[in-house]
Tab-separated table of C-alpha atoms and ligand atoms in Angstrom:
chain	number	residue	atom	x	y	z
A	9	MET	CA	83.846	276.953	179.110
A	10	GLU	CA	81.389	278.572	181.447
A	11	ALA	CA	83.974	280.781	183.181
A	12	LYS	CA	83.947	283.538	180.543
A	13	ALA	CA	81.781	284.770	177.670
A	14	CYS	CA	81.910	282.179	174.918
A	15	ASN	CA	80.407	281.693	171.473
A	16	ILE	CA	79.506	278.075	170.723
A	17	LEU	CA	77.919	276.490	167.645
A	18	ILE	CA	76.410	272.990	167.763
A	19	THR	CA	74.963	271.154	164.761
A	20	GLY	CA	72.028	268.739	165.034
A	21	ALA	CA	70.769	270.540	168.126
A	22	ASN	CA	67.029	269.851	167.842
A	23	ARG	CA	67.077	266.379	169.413
A	24	GLY	CA	69.288	263.711	170.968
A	25	LEU	CA	72.779	264.599	172.155
A	26	GLY	CA	72.854	267.988	170.433
A	27	LEU	CA	69.707	269.207	172.216
A	28	GLU	CA	70.980	267.922	175.578
A	29	MET	CA	74.308	269.674	175.024
A	30	VAL	CA	72.549	272.987	174.355
A	31	ARG	CA	70.428	272.441	177.492
A	32	GLN	CA	73.407	271.745	179.770
A	33	LEU	CA	75.564	274.523	178.314
A	34	ALA	CA	72.706	277.013	178.668
A	35	ALA	CA	72.230	276.042	182.325
A	36	LYS	CA	75.926	276.817	183.058
A	37	SER	CA	76.417	279.808	180.781
A	38	CYS	CA	77.647	283.196	181.940
A	39	PRO	CA	76.517	286.660	180.760
A	40	GLY	CA	77.589	287.451	177.202
A	41	CYS	CA	77.675	283.792	176.087
A	42	GLN	CA	75.906	282.827	172.886
A	43	ILE	CA	74.920	279.311	171.847
A	44	PHE	CA	74.070	278.848	168.172
A	45	ALA	CA	71.864	275.773	167.953
A	46	GLY	CA	71.991	274.441	164.399
A	47	CYS	CA	68.966	272.607	163.172
A	48	ARG	CA	67.942	271.682	159.633
A	49	ASP	CA	64.235	272.374	160.078
A	50	PRO	CA	63.638	274.900	162.897
A	51	GLY	CA	59.875	275.120	162.284
A	52	ALA	CA	59.178	271.368	162.296
A	53	PRO	CA	57.473	269.490	165.164
A	54	LYS	CA	60.756	267.603	165.790
A	55	SER	CA	62.374	270.957	166.682
A	56	GLN	CA	59.727	272.005	169.203
A	57	ASP	CA	61.835	271.144	172.278
A	58	LEU	CA	64.667	273.303	170.960
A	59	ARG	CA	62.310	276.186	170.170
A	60	GLU	CA	60.929	276.042	173.733
A	61	LEU	CA	64.407	275.898	175.237
A	62	ALA	CA	65.487	278.901	173.149
A	63	LYS	CA	62.414	280.846	174.331
A	64	LYS	CA	63.500	280.314	177.948
A	65	HIS	CA	66.958	281.759	177.172
A	66	PRO	CA	66.476	284.822	174.958
A	67	GLY	CA	69.778	286.297	173.766
A	68	LEU	CA	71.643	283.166	174.802
A	69	ILE	CA	70.303	280.438	172.498
A	70	HIS	CA	69.953	281.338	168.831
A	71	VAL	CA	68.292	278.695	166.682
A	72	VAL	CA	69.954	278.707	163.265
A	73	GLN	CA	68.992	276.784	160.153
A	74	ILE	CA	71.725	274.445	158.918
A	75	ASP	CA	71.483	271.338	156.801
A	76	ILE	CA	75.063	270.119	156.895
A	77	SER	CA	74.559	267.927	153.838
A	78	ASP	CA	73.867	271.075	151.794
A	79	LEU	CA	76.912	273.268	151.090
A	80	ARG	CA	74.751	276.303	150.353
A	81	SER	CA	73.047	275.963	153.717
A	82	ILE	CA	76.454	275.902	155.451
A	83	THR	CA	77.677	279.068	153.714
A	84	ASP	CA	74.350	280.826	154.376
A	85	CYS	CA	74.619	279.890	158.045
A	86	ALA	CA	78.164	281.280	158.270
A	87	LYS	CA	76.968	284.525	156.665
A	88	LYS	CA	74.203	284.873	159.268
A	89	VAL	CA	76.120	283.734	162.360
A	90	GLY	CA	79.475	285.391	161.515
A	91	PRO	CA	78.385	289.000	162.189
A	92	LEU	CA	76.727	287.981	165.485
A	93	LEU	CA	79.986	286.592	166.856
A	94	GLY	CA	81.653	289.988	167.183
A	95	LYS	CA	85.272	290.503	168.218
A	96	GLY	CA	85.350	287.316	170.275
A	97	GLY	CA	84.946	285.065	167.218
A	98	LEU	CA	83.788	281.467	167.578
A	99	ASN	CA	85.226	279.630	170.564
A	100	MET	CA	83.832	276.193	169.915
A	101	LEU	CA	82.244	274.351	167.000
A	102	VAL	CA	80.646	271.021	167.898
A	103	ASN	CA	80.105	268.930	164.770
A	104	ASN	CA	77.434	266.741	166.324
A	105	ALA	CA	74.847	266.104	163.565
A	106	GLY	CA	75.109	262.619	162.126
A	107	VAL	CA	73.198	259.814	160.446
A	108	ALA	CA	73.503	256.049	160.702
A	109	HIS	CA	72.243	254.026	157.752
A	110	LEU	CA	71.667	250.563	159.139
A	111	VAL	CA	72.931	248.589	156.163
A	112	SER	CA	75.584	245.945	155.753
A	113	MET	CA	77.637	245.161	152.633
A	114	LYS	CA	74.962	242.800	151.301
A	115	ASP	CA	72.285	245.529	150.992
A	116	ILE	CA	74.340	248.681	150.636
A	117	THR	CA	73.661	251.168	147.832
A	118	ALA	CA	75.826	253.982	146.500
A	119	LYS	CA	73.155	256.391	147.783
A	120	ASP	CA	73.548	255.133	151.399
A	121	MET	CA	77.250	255.719	151.141
A	122	GLU	CA	76.895	259.169	149.570
A	123	GLU	CA	74.386	260.315	152.208
A	124	SER	CA	76.561	259.097	155.066
A	125	PHE	CA	79.632	260.758	153.638
A	126	LYS	CA	77.775	264.013	153.041
A	127	THR	CA	76.448	264.207	156.593
A	128	ASN	CA	79.132	262.511	158.701
A	129	LEU	CA	82.248	263.680	156.907
A	130	LEU	CA	81.763	266.345	154.245
A	131	GLY	CA	79.333	268.317	156.465
A	132	PRO	CA	81.721	268.602	159.451
A	133	MET	CA	84.588	269.348	157.058
A	134	MET	CA	82.773	272.227	155.343
A	135	MET	CA	81.420	273.550	158.662
A	136	THR	CA	85.002	273.685	159.942
A	137	LYS	CA	86.215	275.338	156.739
A	138	GLU	CA	83.470	278.016	156.756
A	139	PHE	CA	83.901	278.823	160.436
A	140	LEU	CA	87.696	278.625	160.502
A	141	PRO	CA	88.162	282.418	160.149
A	142	TYR	CA	85.948	282.938	163.224
A	143	LEU	CA	87.838	280.262	165.191
A	144	GLN	CA	91.095	282.007	164.255
A	145	VAL	CA	89.657	285.302	165.528
A	146	ALA	CA	88.757	283.625	168.835
A	147	ALA	CA	92.205	282.069	169.200
A	148	LYS	CA	93.874	285.452	168.611
A	149	ALA	CA	91.432	287.332	170.849
A	150	CYS	CA	92.279	285.020	173.747
A	151	GLY	CA	95.849	286.325	173.747
A	152	LYS	CA	97.167	283.391	175.793
A	153	PRO	CA	99.296	280.453	174.680
A	154	GLY	CA	97.993	276.877	174.764
A	155	MET	CA	94.721	275.348	173.622
A	156	SER	CA	91.308	274.879	175.209
A	157	CYS	CA	87.615	274.730	174.398
A	158	SER	CA	87.140	278.180	175.889
A	159	LYS	CA	89.808	279.549	173.516
A	160	ALA	CA	89.106	277.943	170.108
A	161	ALA	CA	88.163	274.332	169.411
A	162	VAL	CA	86.417	271.977	167.030
A	163	ILE	CA	84.863	268.917	168.648
A	164	ASN	CA	83.861	266.219	166.185
A	165	ILE	CA	81.320	263.802	167.612
A	166	SER	CA	82.578	260.479	166.374
A	167	THR	CA	81.978	256.897	167.464
A	168	VAL	CA	83.849	253.804	168.525
A	169	GLY	CA	82.244	252.353	165.368
A	170	GLY	CA	84.713	254.477	163.384
A	171	SER	CA	87.704	252.905	165.137
A	172	MET	CA	89.543	250.482	162.859
A	173	ALA	CA	91.434	249.045	165.832
A	174	LYS	CA	88.165	248.183	167.655
A	175	SER	CA	86.177	246.932	164.656
A	176	HIS	CA	86.992	243.264	165.200
A	177	GLU	CA	85.417	243.433	168.710
A	178	MET	CA	82.036	244.720	167.637
A	179	PHE	CA	81.527	244.391	163.903
A	180	ASP	CA	78.977	241.537	164.195
A	181	MET	CA	76.831	243.575	166.566
A	182	PHE	CA	76.896	246.703	164.396
A	183	PRO	CA	77.811	245.951	160.750
A	184	VAL	CA	76.886	249.414	159.500
A	185	ILE	CA	79.362	249.998	156.702
A	186	PRO	CA	78.570	253.602	155.590
A	187	TYR	CA	78.443	254.841	159.194
A	188	ARG	CA	81.710	253.201	160.215
A	189	ILE	CA	83.639	254.314	157.142
A	190	SER	CA	82.371	257.900	157.224
A	191	LYS	CA	83.195	258.227	160.944
A	192	ALA	CA	86.666	256.718	160.390
A	193	GLY	CA	87.066	259.514	157.823
A	194	LEU	CA	85.916	262.043	160.425
A	195	ASN	CA	88.617	260.750	162.778
A	196	MET	CA	91.230	261.236	160.075
A	197	LEU	CA	89.885	264.732	159.375
A	198	THR	CA	90.328	265.534	163.088
A	199	VAL	CA	93.976	264.462	162.998
A	200	CYS	CA	94.701	266.346	159.733
A	201	ASN	CA	93.048	269.535	161.030
A	202	ALA	CA	94.926	269.290	164.332
A	203	LEU	CA	98.217	269.162	162.445
A	204	GLU	CA	97.363	271.878	159.929
A	205	PHE	CA	96.029	274.446	162.415
A	206	LYS	CA	98.352	273.783	165.340
A	207	GLU	CA	100.091	277.136	164.937
A	208	ASP	CA	96.716	278.917	164.999
A	209	GLY	CA	96.089	277.602	168.509
A	210	ILE	CA	92.878	275.809	167.521
A	211	LEU	CA	92.204	272.504	169.256
A	212	PHE	CA	90.672	269.562	167.339
A	213	VAL	CA	89.360	266.484	169.147
A	214	ALA	CA	87.109	263.557	168.166
A	215	LEU	CA	84.766	262.376	170.942
A	216	HIS	CA	82.861	259.108	171.298
A	217	PRO	CA	79.720	259.819	173.377
A	218	GLY	CA	79.211	256.204	174.541
A	219	TRP	CA	76.193	254.145	173.538
A	220	VAL	CA	73.370	256.559	174.285
A	221	GLN	CA	69.560	256.411	174.484
A	222	THR	CA	68.605	258.666	171.594
A	223	ASP	CA	66.709	258.018	168.360
A	224	MET	CA	69.998	256.782	166.926
A	225	GLY	CA	71.205	254.771	169.937
A	226	GLY	CA	67.813	253.227	170.789
A	227	LYS	CA	66.121	252.568	174.142
A	228	ASN	CA	68.458	249.759	175.221
A	229	ALA	CA	71.608	251.857	175.113
A	230	ASP	CA	73.904	252.090	178.162
A	231	LEU	CA	73.627	255.798	178.919
A	232	SER	CA	71.024	258.540	179.064
A	233	ALA	CA	71.713	261.604	176.911
A	234	GLN	CA	72.123	263.539	180.162
A	235	GLU	CA	74.902	261.228	181.438
A	236	SER	CA	76.713	261.173	178.119
A	237	VAL	CA	76.642	264.955	177.713
A	238	GLN	CA	77.704	265.531	181.344
A	239	GLY	CA	80.710	263.318	180.638
A	240	MET	CA	81.536	264.952	177.292
A	241	LEU	CA	81.321	268.477	178.739
A	242	ARG	CA	83.590	267.450	181.606
A	243	VAL	CA	86.102	266.079	179.095
A	244	MET	CA	85.778	269.155	176.858
A	245	LYS	CA	86.483	271.429	179.795
A	246	SER	CA	89.661	269.505	180.624
A	247	LEU	CA	91.164	269.516	177.112
A	248	THR	CA	94.497	271.201	176.437
A	249	GLU	CA	97.057	271.160	173.608
A	250	LYS	CA	98.131	267.722	174.910
A	251	GLN	CA	94.937	266.247	173.471
A	252	ASN	CA	95.105	268.054	170.126
A	253	GLY	CA	94.187	265.480	167.438
A	254	ALA	CA	93.098	262.874	170.001
A	255	PHE	CA	90.153	260.474	169.913
A	256	LEU	CA	88.603	260.211	173.392
A	257	ASP	CA	85.395	258.862	174.873
A	258	TYR	CA	82.889	260.622	177.158
A	259	ARG	CA	84.923	259.537	180.212
A	260	GLY	CA	88.147	260.979	178.775
A	261	ASP	CA	89.614	257.539	177.989
A	262	VAL	CA	91.815	257.429	174.897
A	263	MET	CA	90.204	255.532	172.008
A	264	PRO	CA	92.366	253.767	169.444
A	265	PHE	CA	91.994	254.956	165.849
B	20	NDP	P1	69.942	261.430	166.747
B	20	NDP	O1	69.575	260.577	165.591
B	20	NDP	O2	69.137	261.367	167.983
B	20	NDP	O3	70.036	262.961	166.292
B	20	NDP	C1	70.748	263.264	165.126
B	20	NDP	C2	70.769	264.775	164.966
B	20	NDP	O4	71.526	265.076	163.778
B	20	NDP	C3	69.370	265.362	164.763
B	20	NDP	O5	69.312	266.630	165.338
B	20	NDP	C4	69.284	265.463	163.244
B	20	NDP	O6	68.381	266.443	162.774
B	20	NDP	C5	70.703	265.900	162.956
B	20	NDP	N1	71.031	265.753	161.545
B	20	NDP	C6	71.081	264.635	160.801
B	20	NDP	N2	71.382	264.939	159.533
B	20	NDP	C7	71.520	266.284	159.472
B	20	NDP	C8	71.825	267.210	158.452
B	20	NDP	N3	72.030	266.820	157.186
B	20	NDP	N4	71.915	268.524	158.768
B	20	NDP	C9	71.706	268.949	160.029
B	20	NDP	N5	71.389	268.126	161.046
B	20	NDP	C10	71.296	266.811	160.761
B	20	NDP	O7	71.468	261.061	167.062
B	20	NDP	P2	72.338	261.249	168.378
B	20	NDP	O8	71.947	262.469	169.083
B	20	NDP	O9	72.396	259.956	169.087
B	20	NDP	O10	73.785	261.429	167.700
B	20	NDP	C11	74.521	262.628	167.744
B	20	NDP	C12	75.939	262.287	167.311
B	20	NDP	O11	76.488	261.295	168.177
B	20	NDP	C13	76.015	261.699	165.905
B	20	NDP	O12	77.113	262.221	165.209
B	20	NDP	C14	76.228	260.217	166.156
B	20	NDP	O13	76.923	259.569	165.113
B	20	NDP	C15	77.036	260.233	167.441
B	20	NDP	N6	76.960	258.992	168.203
B	20	NDP	C16	75.795	258.603	168.805
B	20	NDP	C17	75.759	257.430	169.522
B	20	NDP	C18	74.529	256.952	170.243
B	20	NDP	O14	74.592	255.865	170.834
B	20	NDP	N7	73.432	257.691	170.238
B	20	NDP	C19	76.943	256.562	169.645
B	20	NDP	C20	78.106	257.071	168.970
B	20	NDP	C21	78.101	258.244	168.284
B	20	NDP	P3	66.896	266.055	162.232
B	20	NDP	O15	66.004	266.016	163.425
B	20	NDP	O16	66.572	267.135	161.269
B	20	NDP	O17	67.001	264.706	161.580
């Protein structure tokens, strides 16, 4: 990814894993690269770290407003970012933004479910749809066969919690129904997109970041954001057409759907 000029867009980039991903990608970037750091409230105190990081990397990090639960915000973002991508198109979209409503079946409301679906499934789906023309441009501009994250790719940040096959192992510890179901949907979206856009040369992969110390993962999680992102970037760099439609973790291990 860092070997040639690349355009990358990451949602939920103002804190947690998204911010760390922008930080690590910026540190390894080469001239001509652009990182579009999506954030729903760029002026808010919670986005201060991202604003400071962007200041240190003028021309490389562009902070862009996106609320992925708002379709209008997604189309507005595509209108603003599209022209900045130029002939190279968009090489990689990382659908990272997500929410976890900590509710089980006993307390769940339709609103919890709707919000989770909007953010964890509909948001990534509409981001992919809006940016698809730019990913297609990138795939064509590459001019080489095969698939990779430096050519054209969509990485959906998923979770082991969305794995139906693994649910029996960890449901009691984490009985978060809207989160699990919406992320299982995201996994299915990844597979469907991989099949539909195979001929375009665009790679689609779902990644589980591990259990990570962020606002969502909590302080007792196994990994720091730095470790998780180092692992995910290593995996992303290694991806080829062989992994199109796969569900992998931050170490590159195959996760069961
Ligand atoms: P955080 O809660 O720390 O950060 C979530 C990010 O998503 C924030 O930047 C938040 O922005 C953004 N976000 C939420 N809703 C929206 C929205 N509607 N539009 C735009 N941005 C939004 O979570 P993590 O960094 O830990 O999680 C990142 C991804 O990793 C998520 O998809 C999560 O499901 C996944 N994951 C995390 C695990 C962990 O252990 N941490 C484990 C497995 C998966 P804002 O500040 O505005 O709220």
